[in-house]
Amino acid sequence: MQFMLLFSRQGKLRLQKWYVPLSDKEKKKITRELVQTVLARKPKMCSFLEWRDLKIVYKRYASLYFCCAIEDQDNELITLEIIHRYVELLDKYFGSVCELDIIFNFEKAYFILDEFLLGGEAQETSKKNVLKAIEQADLLQEDTKVSFSPSFLMVWSRNAAEVRDSCGGSEQASWVKTAFLLLVSTERKFWITLNKDMLRKIKMQAPL
Amino acid sequence: MRQMRELMVRAVYCEMLGYEASFSYIHAIKLAQQGNVLEKRVGYLAVSLFLNESHELLLLLVNTVLKDLQSTNLIEVCMALTVVCQIFPKDMIPAILPIVEEKLNHPKEIIRRKAVLALHKFHLIAPNQVQHIHNKFRKALCDKDPGVMTASLHIYLQLIQENAEAYKDLTASFVTILKQVVGGKLPMDFNYHSVPAPWLQIQLLRILSLLGKNDQRTSEVMYEVLDESLRRAEMNHNITYAILYEGVKCVYTIHPKSELLEKAAKCIGNFVLSPKINLKYLGLKALTYVVQQDPKLALQHQMTIIECLDHSDVIIKRETLELLFRITNAQNVTVIVEKMLDFLRLSKDDHTTIDIVGKVAELAEKYAPDNEWFIQTMNAVFSLGGDMMQPEIPNGFLKLLSEGFDSEEEDRKLRLFAVSSYVSLLQGEPSKLPQRFLQVICWVLGEYSFLKEDLEPSVVLGLLTKLLDMKSSSSETKSWVLVAITKLCWSEAAVSEAQQVAETYSSSFDTTLRQRAQELQHLSRDSQLHSRVLPPGGSLEPEEVDSSLSFLDGFVSGALSAGAAPYKPLHQRQEELSRSKVLSLEPYGLSLPISTSSCSMTDRQSPTLLSTSSGLSGDGTDFSHRGSSTTLRLDGVKRVWGREGYLAQKEPVEEVAQVEVPSPLQSPSQQGDANSCRSKTPTPMPNPECDQEKQQLASSLFGGLSSQSSVCLMEKSEPDIQRFRRKAKGQRSSSTTNEQRANPTVSSASAVDNLLCNNLLEADTEPINSSAKQTFQHPHSLSVANGACDAEAILTDGDPKERDQLLSSEDSVEADDCPPREDQKRSKDFCLTSYLPAELSGFSHSEIIPLCSSQSLDLSACHVQTDNSVVLVVFITKTSEDANLQIQVLSEELEVLCVCESPVEEVRGRSVSVRQYSLTVKMPLVHFELVGMLSYSIPAGMPQAMMQFSYKLPLTSFIRPLTVSTEEYGSMWLAFSHDTKQNLTLIKEEREPLTATLNALNKKLSLHVVEIIGVEGLVACSLLQDQPCLMHCRVHAGRLAVWLRSPVADLPDCLLYHCQRALQES
C-alpha cells in the first residue's frame, strides 16, 4: 500500500498515512486532486479507480471517505476489506465511531492504524490482537492519571496470577487500591472486560 | 511535558490541514526522547508523521530507538519497533540490526511480529545488510504464532519476487500452510466474516503464483490446494471474491492444468456476470489478464462486454477498452478503434487520454486495413491527443510516411491522401488544432504537397502563412511552418511570397525563428542553391557526412602549434572541477564521519553521472569548439540554440496547452471533423434498447475471434495480415541506406528536422518496432518454445531409460564394481588437478566441484586465485572426441571473460579440455553466483541437448592483501566515502586477543595487518587490484569494534559479513 487518506464529504482531510517517501508538496497535490476525483464519483460507481499510475480503492462510511492507494499487483477487494476491518476496529474501540471521534481522538486513530497496518502491510489481521495491543498501551495512559509505575501496572494487567505470586502481603492492599482507582477513573468498557477475570481474583483475596 | 504532548497532537493536526509546522519537528524528537511512556508514544507518532526517510533530524532519533529497544518495558520496545518499521535512516541500520535480530526470539509474539516487519523494512531499503539473516526468516515462517508467520510472508513475497529460483524448496511448506488455513486449522480470531485468515490466504496465493510461474514441477505440487481453495470460497461475500480473484490469477499464471483452468474460467464468469459493480470491474480485469491465453473466454462474455462498453462508470468503460485492445485483430480493428476514439472524445483525464491515444496509434499502425482509414485515424489521434501525447507517436507517423512500404504506388497514394486531408483541414479552422498536429501537417505539406498535381504551391503557401499569423501557434510551430515554406518556394510566385514572410521574421526576437527566416531568405534568392539543397520531389540521394571532421585537422594542428591549449572533452573538465571540490570537503572527515560520508558520496558520484549524461552534449560542443567554416559553426550553434530556444518557448507552449484543453469539449467543428471521419466506416451505433444492434456489434467486435475458433488457426491467419506492415518495417530497420536516404533530404534543410529525424531513428528502431514485433511474434515464439520443450522432454525421457539399461548391464557384468567407483571418483579429481593449466598451477585453487554431467559428458570447475585475478577453470570430460559443444557462463555481478581454451588431451578414451574464464567484480556481493548453460550434441550432428549449471564463489576469493604504510593508510582513510561499523566477537585468548583476532582474519581472508597500536589495529585489503577497503579495529568492552571504509559501495558490508563468519568459525 502506498498511502491511506481519510477525508470528509466536504473534502477536509481527517487522517493521512504515507508509506512511500514523498515531498510535502507532492503529498498535498495528490491529496487535493484525489479528493476531488473521489468526491465527484457517484455512490453507485465502482470503488476502484485507476488514477494516474496508481490504483485507488475507496469506500464511504457515513460522512467519511476512506481511500487507499495500492500497487499494481495488489488485490483490490482485499484492500476494500482492509478498510472495512479498520472501520470495525475504530468502531469497537470508540463504540460506534463517528467523524467527531476521529477528529478529537485522531492520535488514537493513528495508533490503531499503526497496530493494524505497519509499513504499508497488514501487520495483524486478528481483531482481538490489535485491540489487545492498543488496550495495553492505553492502560499506561490511565496509569499516568493515578501516577503508578508503568512497568508495575503493565505486569499486573498482563497476568494476575503472576503478580499475586510475586507481591507480598503488605503490597497487596496497595494494588487492590489501584484497581479500585482505575475502575473509578476509567469508563471504558474494554478495560473492565479485559480485567474482569482478574478482578474476581482480587476480590476473592481482599474484599474491599 | 504534558502540555507538550497536547501541543504536539495539535501540531500534527495543523500539518494535516496543510499548515507548515516544521518548527515542531525537533520537539517531537525531544518528546520521544525524554517523555514518559505516554508522551513517548505521541512523540514517536508525531515523528513518523512529520519526517520522511531522508530527513536529517531522523539521526537524532537513532539513540532513542536504541535505548527503547533495549528497555525492559514491553510497550516501549513495541513503540520503538513500530517507528523503525515506518522510518529509519538507511545508514544507521547496522546500529540496531543485532538488537532487532535478537527480538526474533522474544517470548512475546507481538514483539517477534514487529521485529520481522522491521527486518522486512530493512530488506526493502538496504537488502544487502540483512543478507546474512535469511535463515532466521525461515524460523519466523515456522513460528507457532500465526501472526508472526503472516508477517514473515511479506518478506518472502518480496524475496521471491526478486529471485523465485532460490525459494522453490519452500513451495511444499507454503502449500502445507495454505492447506491448513483453508482447512480452518487457525484460531477463530483470525477469521474474517467466517472466512479463515483471508489475508494470509491471499498472500500465499500470490507467493505460489510467483513460484509456479513457468515451472511445471513446482506447479504440480500446488494444483490440489488451489483446487481446494477455489472450492471452499463459495460464500457470497466480498472477502471470498477477493480470494477467488487471487486464486484465478494464480491458476492462470502457473503451469496450466485444464481442470483448474475450467474452474477458474467459471469463476471469471461469475465475476463478469455479477450485478455488483466492483466484481464486474475485477471480472473485466481478470478477462484482460486471461484473454491472451484463452481468447474464447472473451467470446463467451461478449454480450456483457458490450454492455460494459456503454456503462455509465468511466472506469468500467476504460477497463473494457483495455480488454478490447488485447483482442484486437485485423477484422475488428475499425470498430474497436472507433470505440476508443469515442471514449477519448469524452475523457477529461489527461493520464487516460495519453494512455489511450498511444494504444490507438499502436493499433492503427499494426492493423490498418487501408490508407484512408489509417490517415483519418491518425488525424483523430493527433487532434484528440493534443499536445499531451507521447512524442513518439507523431515521430513514428512521419517516419512511416517518409519511408513508406513495399510498393511505390502504395506510398504515393498514402502520402497523397495525407496531403489532401491536411489541406482540407487547414482550410477549415486550423486554430482549433493542437500544436503537435500542426507541426505534423507542416512537415507533410512541405515534403509531399508536390504529389498533388492539381494543387498550386501558392495555395499551400497561403495556408501556411495563415498559420504564421495565427495568435495561437507557438513559436516552435512557426519555425516548422517556415521550414515547410522553405521547402516549397521553388516556383516564381512562391518566391515573392516567401521573401515577404522571411522579411517579417528575420527581425523576430526568437532566435530559432530568425535562423529559419534567414535560411528561407537565402534559399529563395538563389534558386540554384535551393534546388541543390532541397531537390524538388525530395530525390532520395544519400548524402555523405564526414562525422570525424577530418577536414578540420589542418586547422586544429595549426591552432595547436600557435600555442592553443588542447581540447578537453566536457566530462574531463567536469571531473577535474569536481575533484577539487571533493578535496575541499575532506578536512571535515574526522569530526563528522556520518555527514561527510553522505556529502562526499554525492559529490563523488556526480562526475560520473555528469560524464554519462554529457556524452551527447559533448558532441555538440565538439562541433562548436573545432568549427571554423561557417556552415559547421552554424550546425553547432543551431543545436544549442534550438534547445535553448525551445526552453525559452516553454511558457507560450504551456499557455497554448491551457487554451487547448477545453477544446475537445466545446468545439463543434472538431466534432464535425470527427464525424466526417466516422461516416466513412459505417458501423452500427450501439443502442442499449436494441438487442439486434448489439448482436451486430458483437459480431463485428468478436468477428476476428469467432472465425478463428481454434488457437492454431489464429496463428496461421495473422501473419498474412501482418506481412504488409511487417515487411515494411523489416525493410526499414534492415537497410540503413534507406534510412539515410530519408535523413539528408530533411536534415540538410533544418536542424529541427534533423533532431526530429534522430528522434525518429531512435523511436522507431527501439520502442515501436520492437514492441510491435514482440506482440506479433508472441504466438510464434510460444509455439517454438513449446517445441523446444517437447524436444527436451523427449531427450530427458530417453535418457534415464538408457542409463538404466547401462546400469543394469554394468550391474550384471561387474556386480562388485561399486567400491572401486568411489576411488575412481577421487582419482578423477586428482586427475583433473593435473589438467590445471601450467600458468595457474602455482596458485591455490579451490576444490574441484562437479557441475553437471550426462552419460557422455562431465563438467567440473574450480577457481584459482592468482595475484591479480580470479580465474574460473572449467574441465570438460567427454567420452567421444566427436562432439560439438558450447558453454556460456554469465553472472549479474561479475564480468566473465573467456580467456582461453586449452587443447584437448586424450586419456584412455576420455578427452579432457579446459576452459578458463577470468572474473572481475562488477559490484561486490557476499557470494557470487555464476550461471552457465552448456549446449552440446554428442556425437556432432545429433540433436542438441542443454544443461544448466551454477557455480558459487565467495567474495573472499577476490580479496587480496593490500600492503600500505600507516601514513598511506591515514590518507586513504579520509578519502573513502562508504563505511560500515559493527561490533564483532574477539577470539578468546589470554594475552593478545586483538593480535590473535587480526591474525585469524589475516589467515582466513588474507587481510593485511598494517599496524597494531595498543587496543587499535589497522587492516587493509583490496578487491583484486584496484578497489581498496580499509578496516579499523578497536577493542572495546570485550568486543571488537570494527569500522570499514572503501570507495566502493557495498564492499564494506559484504566484507564485514565474511569477517563475522571467519571469527565465528574460529
GROMACS .gro file of C-alpha atoms in nm, chain A residues 6 12-24 27-28 41-42 44-55 58-59 71-85 88 93 102-104 106-108 110-112 114-119 121-130 132-138 140-142 144-145 150-151 154 158, chain B residues 2 5-6 9-10 12-13 15-20 25 36-38 41-42 45 48-53 73-75 78 81-83 85-86 108-110 113-114 117 120-121 124 145 147-148 150-151 154 161 189-193 197-200 202-203 206 237-239 241-243 245-246 249 271 277-279 281-282 285 312-316 318-319 322 349 351-352:
model
  180
    6LEU     CA    1  -0.947   0.975   0.531
   12LYS     CA    2  -1.149   1.806   0.463
   13LEU     CA    3  -0.864   1.571   0.536
   14ARG     CA    4  -0.914   1.378   0.858
   15LEU     CA    5  -0.624   1.136   0.859
   16GLN     CA    6  -0.331   1.068   0.632
   17LYS     CA    7  -0.071   0.799   0.640
   18TRP     CA    8   0.203   0.775   0.377
   19TYR     CA    9   0.401   0.460   0.328
   20VAL     CA   10   0.615   0.592   0.046
   21PRO     CA   11   0.855   0.882   0.087
   22LEU     CA   12   0.718   1.185  -0.093
   23SER     CA   13   0.779   1.553  -0.054
   24ASP     CA   14   0.517   1.762   0.123
   27LYS     CA   15   0.157   1.489  -0.093
   28LYS     CA   16  -0.057   1.799  -0.096
   41ARG     CA   17  -1.792   0.999  -0.822
   42LYS     CA   18  -2.148   0.884  -0.773
   44LYS     CA   19  -2.332   0.355  -0.733
   45MET     CA   20  -1.999   0.366  -0.909
   46CYS     CA   21  -1.712   0.126  -0.880
   47SER     CA   22  -1.492   0.155  -0.569
   48PHE     CA   23  -1.176   0.117  -0.768
   49LEU     CA   24  -1.005   0.385  -0.967
   50GLU     CA   25  -0.713   0.399  -1.198
   51TRP     CA   26  -0.581   0.737  -1.124
   52ARG     CA   27  -0.258   0.848  -1.284
   53ASP     CA   28  -0.044   0.538  -1.246
   54LEU     CA   29  -0.194   0.438  -0.914
   55LYS     CA   30  -0.475   0.209  -0.823
   58TYR     CA   31  -1.206   0.392  -0.172
   59LYS     CA   32  -1.516   0.345   0.032
   71GLU     CA   33   0.042  -0.118  -0.610
   72ASP     CA   34  -0.044  -0.272  -0.940
   73GLN     CA   35  -0.028  -0.635  -0.836
   74ASP     CA   36  -0.221  -0.585  -0.513
   75ASN     CA   37  -0.567  -0.722  -0.470
   76GLU     CA   38  -0.836  -0.455  -0.480
   77LEU     CA   39  -1.100  -0.647  -0.293
   78ILE     CA   40  -0.879  -0.732  -0.002
   79THR     CA   41  -0.786  -0.365   0.024
   80LEU     CA   42  -1.153  -0.289   0.048
   81GLU     CA   43  -1.170  -0.534   0.332
   82ILE     CA   44  -0.867  -0.377   0.496
   83ILE     CA   45  -1.061  -0.053   0.503
   84HIS     CA   46  -1.358  -0.234   0.643
   85ARG     CA   47  -1.152  -0.403   0.909
   88GLU     CA   48  -1.453  -0.224   1.252
   93TYR     CA   49  -1.261   0.098   2.015
  102ILE     CA   50  -1.167   1.072   1.477
  103ILE     CA   51  -1.131   1.448   1.488
  104PHE     CA   52  -1.097   1.468   1.864
  106PHE     CA   53  -0.721   1.135   1.597
  107GLU     CA   54  -0.396   1.026   1.758
  108LYS     CA   55  -0.585   0.720   1.879
  110TYR     CA   56  -0.336   0.663   1.422
  111PHE     CA   57  -0.233   0.426   1.699
  112ILE     CA   58  -0.493   0.176   1.589
  114ASP     CA   59  -0.024   0.151   1.327
  115GLU     CA   60  -0.116  -0.165   1.510
  116PHE     CA   61  -0.314  -0.289   1.213
  117LEU     CA   62  -0.101  -0.180   0.919
  118LEU     CA   63   0.270  -0.139   0.953
  119GLY     CA   64   0.488  -0.004   0.677
  121GLU     CA   65   0.150  -0.417   0.501
  122ALA     CA   66  -0.121  -0.578   0.709
  123GLN     CA   67   0.052  -0.648   1.036
  124GLU     CA   68  -0.209  -0.823   1.241
  125THR     CA   69  -0.533  -0.943   1.099
  126SER     CA   70  -0.682  -1.071   1.416
  127LYS     CA   71  -0.915  -0.808   1.557
  128LYS     CA   72  -0.865  -0.932   1.909
  129ASN     CA   73  -0.489  -0.898   1.896
  130VAL     CA   74  -0.496  -0.546   1.760
  132LYS     CA   75  -0.532  -0.602   2.293
  133ALA     CA   76  -0.217  -0.420   2.188
  134ILE     CA   77  -0.394  -0.085   2.193
  135GLU     CA   78  -0.552  -0.153   2.528
  136GLN     CA   79  -0.222  -0.240   2.680
  137ALA     CA   80  -0.071   0.085   2.567
  138ASP     CA   81  -0.380   0.275   2.675
  140LEU     CA   82  -0.050   0.326   3.069
  141GLN     CA   83  -0.245   0.634   2.994
  142GLU     CA   84  -0.486   0.560   3.276
  144THR     CA   85  -0.040   0.815   3.448
  145LYS     CA   86  -0.360   0.960   3.586
  150PRO     CA   87   0.406   0.185   3.441
  151SER     CA   88   0.601  -0.132   3.448
  154MET     CA   89   0.198  -0.346   3.292
  158ARG     CA   90  -0.095  -0.896   3.186
  210ARG     CA   91   0.235   1.701   2.948
  213ARG     CA   92   0.204   1.622   2.436
  214GLU     CA   93  -0.119   1.804   2.376
  217VAL     CA   94  -0.106   1.641   1.877
  218ARG     CA   95  -0.230   1.981   1.768
  220VAL     CA   96   0.017   1.712   1.378
  221TYR     CA   97  -0.338   1.821   1.316
  223GLU     CA   98   0.020   1.990   0.948
  224MET     CA   99  -0.255   1.762   0.821
  225LEU     CA  100  -0.472   2.062   0.744
  226GLY     CA  101  -0.190   2.192   0.530
  227TYR     CA  102  -0.021   2.445   0.754
  228GLU     CA  103   0.353   2.445   0.796
  233TYR     CA  104   0.972   1.857   1.439
  244ASN     CA  105   0.744   0.908   2.988
  245VAL     CA  106   0.584   0.621   2.807
  246LEU     CA  107   0.269   0.801   2.710
  249ARG     CA  108   0.404   0.732   2.223
  250VAL     CA  109   0.281   1.067   2.100
  253LEU     CA  110   0.373   0.910   1.633
  256SER     CA  111   0.661   0.912   1.199
  257LEU     CA  112   0.404   1.151   1.058
  258PHE     CA  113   0.626   1.455   1.025
  259LEU     CA  114   0.951   1.325   0.889
  260ASN     CA  115   1.032   1.115   0.590
  261GLU     CA  116   1.313   0.868   0.543
  281ASN     CA  117   0.918  -0.236   2.920
  282LEU     CA  118   0.727  -0.423   2.657
  283ILE     CA  119   0.536  -0.118   2.543
  286CYS     CA  120   0.679  -0.213   2.076
  289LEU     CA  121   0.986  -0.129   1.666
  290THR     CA  122   0.678   0.039   1.524
  291VAL     CA  123   0.871   0.352   1.446
  293CYS     CA  124   0.914  -0.017   1.063
  294GLN     CA  125   0.797   0.319   0.938
  316LYS     CA  126   0.607  -1.224   2.322
  317GLU     CA  127   0.461  -1.278   1.978
  318ILE     CA  128   0.380  -0.912   1.924
  321ARG     CA  129   0.598  -0.995   1.473
  322LYS     CA  130   0.716  -0.637   1.477
  325LEU     CA  131   0.829  -0.649   0.990
  328HIS     CA  132   1.115  -0.660   0.606
  329LYS     CA  133   1.153  -0.285   0.601
  332LEU     CA  134   1.333  -0.311   0.127
  353ASP     CA  135   0.208  -1.783   1.626
  355GLY     CA  136   0.067  -1.353   1.325
  356VAL     CA  137   0.444  -1.386   1.312
  358THR     CA  138   0.194  -1.395   0.833
  359ALA     CA  139   0.443  -1.117   0.886
  362HIS     CA  140   0.571  -1.026   0.348
  369GLN     CA  141   0.968  -1.156  -0.646
  397ASP     CA  142  -0.995  -1.488   1.586
  398PHE     CA  143  -0.811  -1.492   1.256
  399ASN     CA  144  -1.141  -1.549   1.084
  400TYR     CA  145  -1.290  -1.260   0.900
  401HIS     CA  146  -1.660  -1.289   0.834
  405ALA     CA  147  -0.747  -1.576   0.758
  406PRO     CA  148  -0.816  -1.427   0.415
  407TRP     CA  149  -0.512  -1.201   0.423
  408LEU     CA  150  -0.292  -1.498   0.481
  410ILE     CA  151  -0.415  -1.414  -0.049
  411GLN     CA  152  -0.055  -1.364   0.044
  414ARG     CA  153   0.048  -1.463  -0.458
  445HIS     CA  154  -1.917  -1.208   0.034
  446ASN     CA  155  -1.651  -0.967  -0.083
  447ILE     CA  156  -1.379  -1.146   0.103
  449TYR     CA  157  -1.436  -1.300  -0.401
  450ALA     CA  158  -1.104  -1.146  -0.310
  451ILE     CA  159  -0.963  -1.495  -0.254
  453TYR     CA  160  -0.978  -1.342  -0.774
  454GLU     CA  161  -0.632  -1.410  -0.643
  457LYS     CA  162  -0.489  -1.513  -1.121
  479PHE     CA  163  -1.736  -1.205  -1.165
  485ILE     CA  164  -2.006  -0.320  -0.999
  486ASN     CA  165  -1.682  -0.387  -0.815
  487LEU     CA  166  -1.692  -0.751  -0.909
  489TYR     CA  167  -1.470  -0.446  -1.279
  490LEU     CA  168  -1.249  -0.721  -1.143
  493LYS     CA  169  -0.964  -0.714  -1.531
  520SER     CA  170  -2.213   0.494  -1.702
  521ASP     CA  171  -1.895   0.450  -1.500
  522VAL     CA  172  -1.588   0.569  -1.685
  523ILE     CA  173  -1.365   0.325  -1.503
  524ILE     CA  174  -1.561   0.027  -1.628
  526ARG     CA  175  -1.191   0.213  -1.974
  527GLU     CA  176  -1.125  -0.134  -1.847
  530GLU     CA  177  -0.828  -0.225  -2.233
  557ASP     CA  178  -0.840   1.296  -1.757
  559HIS     CA  179  -0.345   1.048  -1.795
  560THR     CA  180  -0.614   0.834  -1.952
   0.00000   0.00000   0.00000
